[in-house]
């Protein structure tokens, strides 16, 4: 006889096929004696009975098998049709009767959470994180039945279909539904029984906030982070976040957002003893499953409950430069912009249109590069340009591609000759004659490294990224996420060197969204659940004009660095920005760790207009989307309080542009390169004002310029100023971690010495 209802204490991991991963895990924890709020599961037998009784099961199976995840329009239509079939099927009378009886056992009109539990969900290989529906504070039999149908329908959502195909799962979807008694958590959070960023298994990481857990899993506030050694368990470090608000269950049963005073917001959520007690529970869960776990928890009246567990699916498992070139016999010198040594035959190119002439492994020599050079640059063993500074396009792209690069070499295109064999030392800024015999081949991406124990930091460490092809290897580094994901290079990859407005004019908006979505998902999936902050496009007119069709859409400017760029572009010509917003919305359906950062914001009214566009986009109403602004224009220090009132969550200091505007130095100028100094006292003063202003207004602060990657002392200055996070290039992660850790230790020692000083 079919069993449509199964209680938690009846279930184990052997029941995944009929209650799904979530239901089986709740059963395992309940039977292990762990504190789990009571509940039951509407089994897959109930779901399949509904489809069979309505006569739609075969039609659904055929529609699922034929759905094309690479055709967005067809996928949307197929998903809608399948969801309509499930809606039409409804809940059969025998399933409805069993469901009503089980609900009554939880209490008259009990408030329950209703969660989808797919049979492939929350397993060691696939998590389906956030893809199926979940509902909280469901009260009453009629509302419960409605939400069960909604969970069933979510098995045929667009993102679920696409994810199943990406994971090679072609079998008929089946889904169960968990019904669990709600607890009105006063405190809540997530606990990882291994460090999800580094894979270090001797560590437990607990994230905590006040109120319901939505603010934690959705990244809506700066949570407390407690790092504990499993041996004990014993507290290693506690970082107290600024929790600007909490979400509580209101008298009407709906969630309410409650602002917290500064004193409350900066108060610790957990004491050392409480965090250690929670970690002890985590160790019991891990011991039961035999593998590191990602656990959601809540607390009511001093009692901790475990709400959900799943295996951590993101646990991870640089090449050294060749010997430096000799000082003698340099053919040309310039600024070392990207470290490494590369050898090959010279290929002098004047325009990106000549890119096809460059053979893989040759040394590209050009007057300067712009975004349309990227496909050519990928094939180069090394790059040398006549002009440019440390933050020019050639330098940034070369560091991203891990290609040795020299910029500002002035006469490289005149002195170096096609076919000449040379060696480029990107650290020392020298081009020498001949090949270095021991020079290894250029590494295309960061080589994965064995996971080692990594010291926890109070200051978050993020990585800068620009290309999807490096996502997996960058995600294996000990970082907390992506602090700067540059849109420009991905757009160029998606459009193949064509100007975006030209594509839009030809009706290619759907093509843009589809291609960008594919690239972004590769990055966000690799970093889940760590945040990925996407900086919307910030092309300058001189860069845009070089793209195919660019001359029709770009004005000619004498000073493009301070011209038509950033936020102002989105207001004057919003077509591309609107497509970006649509892309972000589609990606967040599957991976909600993606957030938005708006560049080069000069004034309050610009930002207001830009936020209005977001409010009219598919992202409207997305409560978990974080909205950041770049702090590149000095005016941001004045406007920060107003930006906070507009709902901006964080500010990221772009030290390259900020230095340029503070000191009046064109960052692309080779002639003035010696004047460009991010550690100049005037620049540091501006940065300190921005960090202080962000903290005063409840925003997080970060810095994503080149300086922390090149100058350890600058990174220490940022830590001492109280910055929330630092984002560095991939090749600077290890050095940055060491510098930040040393700075934090020195600050603790300074504070201890100060406390021990006798008072007069």
mmCIF file of N, CA, C and O in Angstrom, residues 448-478:
data_model
loop_
_atom_site.group_PDB
_atom_site.id
_atom_site.type_symbol
_atom_site.label_atom_id
_atom_site.label_comp_id
_atom_site.label_asym_id
_atom_site.label_seq_id
_atom_site.Cartn_x
_atom_site.Cartn_y
_atom_site.Cartn_z
ATOM 1 N N UNK A 448 45.709 24.023 -9.548
ATOM 2 C CA UNK A 448 45.120 23.670 -8.255
ATOM 3 C C UNK A 448 46.205 23.191 -7.300
ATOM 4 O O UNK A 448 47.154 22.531 -7.703
ATOM 5 N N UNK A 449 46.050 23.536 -6.017
ATOM 6 C CA UNK A 449 47.058 23.172 -5.035
ATOM 7 C C UNK A 449 46.461 22.258 -3.987
ATOM 8 O O UNK A 449 45.262 22.305 -3.738
ATOM 9 N N UNK A 450 47.268 21.444 -3.343
ATOM 10 C CA UNK A 450 46.745 20.643 -2.243
ATOM 11 C C UNK A 450 46.207 21.560 -1.154
ATOM 12 O O UNK A 450 46.781 22.615 -0.878
ATOM 13 N N UNK A 451 45.090 21.163 -0.558
ATOM 14 C CA UNK A 451 44.507 21.975 0.506
ATOM 15 C C UNK A 451 45.365 21.870 1.756
ATOM 16 O O UNK A 451 45.721 20.781 2.186
ATOM 17 N N UNK A 452 45.719 23.007 2.327
ATOM 18 C CA UNK A 452 46.515 23.023 3.551
ATOM 19 C C UNK A 452 45.790 23.837 4.608
ATOM 20 O O UNK A 452 44.907 24.621 4.305
ATOM 21 N N UNK A 453 46.163 23.641 5.843
ATOM 22 C CA UNK A 453 45.546 24.409 6.919
ATOM 23 C C UNK A 453 45.832 25.889 6.701
ATOM 24 O O UNK A 453 46.956 26.278 6.414
ATOM 25 N N UNK A 454 44.788 26.691 6.804
ATOM 26 C CA UNK A 454 44.918 28.121 6.552
ATOM 27 C C UNK A 454 44.398 28.891 7.754
ATOM 28 O O UNK A 454 43.298 28.630 8.237
ATOM 29 N N UNK A 455 45.167 29.836 8.208
ATOM 30 C CA UNK A 455 44.784 30.628 9.372
ATOM 31 C C UNK A 455 43.583 31.499 9.046
ATOM 32 O O UNK A 455 43.524 32.145 8.001
ATOM 33 N N UNK A 456 42.602 31.502 9.944
ATOM 34 C CA UNK A 456 41.421 32.334 9.738
ATOM 35 C C UNK A 456 41.776 33.801 9.925
ATOM 36 O O UNK A 456 42.619 34.163 10.746
ATOM 37 N N UNK A 457 41.139 34.657 9.130
ATOM 38 C CA UNK A 457 41.383 36.090 9.193
ATOM 39 C C UNK A 457 40.120 36.811 9.645
ATOM 40 O O UNK A 457 39.004 36.411 9.310
ATOM 41 N N UNK A 458 40.301 37.884 10.394
ATOM 42 C CA UNK A 458 39.165 38.741 10.721
ATOM 43 C C UNK A 458 38.791 39.611 9.531
ATOM 44 O O UNK A 458 37.620 39.919 9.311
ATOM 45 N N UNK A 459 39.787 40.012 8.746
ATOM 46 C CA UNK A 459 39.551 40.785 7.522
ATOM 47 C C UNK A 459 39.302 39.806 6.383
ATOM 48 O O UNK A 459 40.127 38.930 6.121
ATOM 49 N N UNK A 460 38.165 39.937 5.727
ATOM 50 C CA UNK A 460 37.866 39.015 4.626
ATOM 51 C C UNK A 460 38.840 39.230 3.469
ATOM 52 O O UNK A 460 39.192 40.366 3.149
ATOM 53 N N UNK A 461 39.243 38.128 2.841
ATOM 54 C CA UNK A 461 40.131 38.199 1.686
ATOM 55 C C UNK A 461 39.387 37.681 0.459
ATOM 56 O O UNK A 461 38.958 36.527 0.423
ATOM 57 N N UNK A 462 39.231 38.552 -0.524
ATOM 58 C CA UNK A 462 38.556 38.192 -1.767
ATOM 59 C C UNK A 462 39.556 38.204 -2.919
ATOM 60 O O UNK A 462 40.686 38.663 -2.788
ATOM 61 N N UNK A 463 39.112 37.714 -4.060
ATOM 62 C CA UNK A 463 39.966 37.665 -5.236
ATOM 63 C C UNK A 463 39.316 38.472 -6.361
ATOM 64 O O UNK A 463 38.090 38.548 -6.466
ATOM 65 N N UNK A 464 40.155 39.112 -7.184
ATOM 66 C CA UNK A 464 39.676 39.804 -8.379
ATOM 67 C C UNK A 464 39.634 38.809 -9.532
ATOM 68 O O UNK A 464 40.549 38.005 -9.701
ATOM 69 N N UNK A 465 38.589 38.886 -10.353
ATOM 70 C CA UNK A 465 38.432 37.942 -11.454
ATOM 71 C C UNK A 465 37.812 38.672 -12.637
ATOM 72 O O UNK A 465 37.104 39.665 -12.464
ATOM 73 N N UNK A 466 38.109 38.185 -13.829
ATOM 74 C CA UNK A 466 37.544 38.822 -15.021
ATOM 75 C C UNK A 466 37.126 37.821 -16.077
ATOM 76 O O UNK A 466 36.401 38.193 -16.990
ATOM 77 N N UNK A 467 37.553 36.573 -15.960
ATOM 78 C CA UNK A 467 37.289 35.607 -17.017
ATOM 79 C C UNK A 467 36.795 34.296 -16.430
ATOM 80 O O UNK A 467 37.388 33.753 -15.494
ATOM 81 N N UNK A 468 35.725 33.787 -17.023
ATOM 82 C CA UNK A 468 35.076 32.583 -16.506
ATOM 83 C C UNK A 468 35.991 31.366 -16.571
ATOM 84 O O UNK A 468 35.868 30.458 -15.747
ATOM 85 N N UNK A 469 36.916 31.340 -17.507
ATOM 86 C CA UNK A 469 37.761 30.160 -17.680
ATOM 87 C C UNK A 469 38.665 29.906 -16.474
ATOM 88 O O UNK A 469 39.215 28.821 -16.319
ATOM 89 N N UNK A 470 38.845 30.916 -15.611
ATOM 90 C CA UNK A 470 39.702 30.759 -14.433
ATOM 91 C C UNK A 470 38.895 30.517 -13.155
ATOM 92 O O UNK A 470 39.465 30.511 -12.068
ATOM 93 N N UNK A 471 37.587 30.313 -13.281
ATOM 94 C CA UNK A 471 36.731 30.262 -12.098
ATOM 95 C C UNK A 471 37.087 29.117 -11.164
ATOM 96 O O UNK A 471 37.232 29.310 -9.949
ATOM 97 N N UNK A 472 37.203 27.919 -11.696
ATOM 98 C CA UNK A 472 37.397 26.745 -10.842
ATOM 99 C C UNK A 472 38.732 26.804 -10.094
ATOM 100 O O UNK A 472 38.800 26.486 -8.901
ATOM 101 N N UNK A 473 39.787 27.217 -10.797
ATOM 102 C CA UNK A 473 41.085 27.265 -10.135
ATOM 103 C C UNK A 473 41.150 28.403 -9.120
ATOM 104 O O UNK A 473 41.754 28.264 -8.058
ATOM 105 N N UNK A 474 40.522 29.538 -9.429
ATOM 106 C CA UNK A 474 40.494 30.638 -8.459
ATOM 107 C C UNK A 474 39.667 30.257 -7.240
ATOM 108 O O UNK A 474 39.994 30.626 -6.104
ATOM 109 N N UNK A 475 38.596 29.502 -7.447
ATOM 110 C CA UNK A 475 37.734 29.095 -6.330
ATOM 111 C C UNK A 475 38.445 28.137 -5.388
ATOM 112 O O UNK A 475 38.050 27.997 -4.226
ATOM 113 N N UNK A 476 39.493 27.464 -5.869
ATOM 114 C CA UNK A 476 40.249 26.543 -5.015
ATOM 115 C C UNK A 476 41.210 27.272 -4.084
ATOM 116 O O UNK A 476 41.775 26.660 -3.193
ATOM 117 N N UNK A 477 41.390 28.571 -4.288
ATOM 118 C CA UNK A 477 42.276 29.350 -3.425
ATOM 119 C C UNK A 477 41.603 29.646 -2.082
ATOM 120 O O UNK A 477 40.368 29.667 -1.988
ATOM 121 N N UNK A 478 42.380 29.915 -1.034
ATOM 122 C CA UNK A 478 41.797 30.206 0.283
ATOM 123 C C UNK A 478 41.271 31.638 0.361
ATOM 124 O O UNK A 478 41.861 32.512 1.001
#
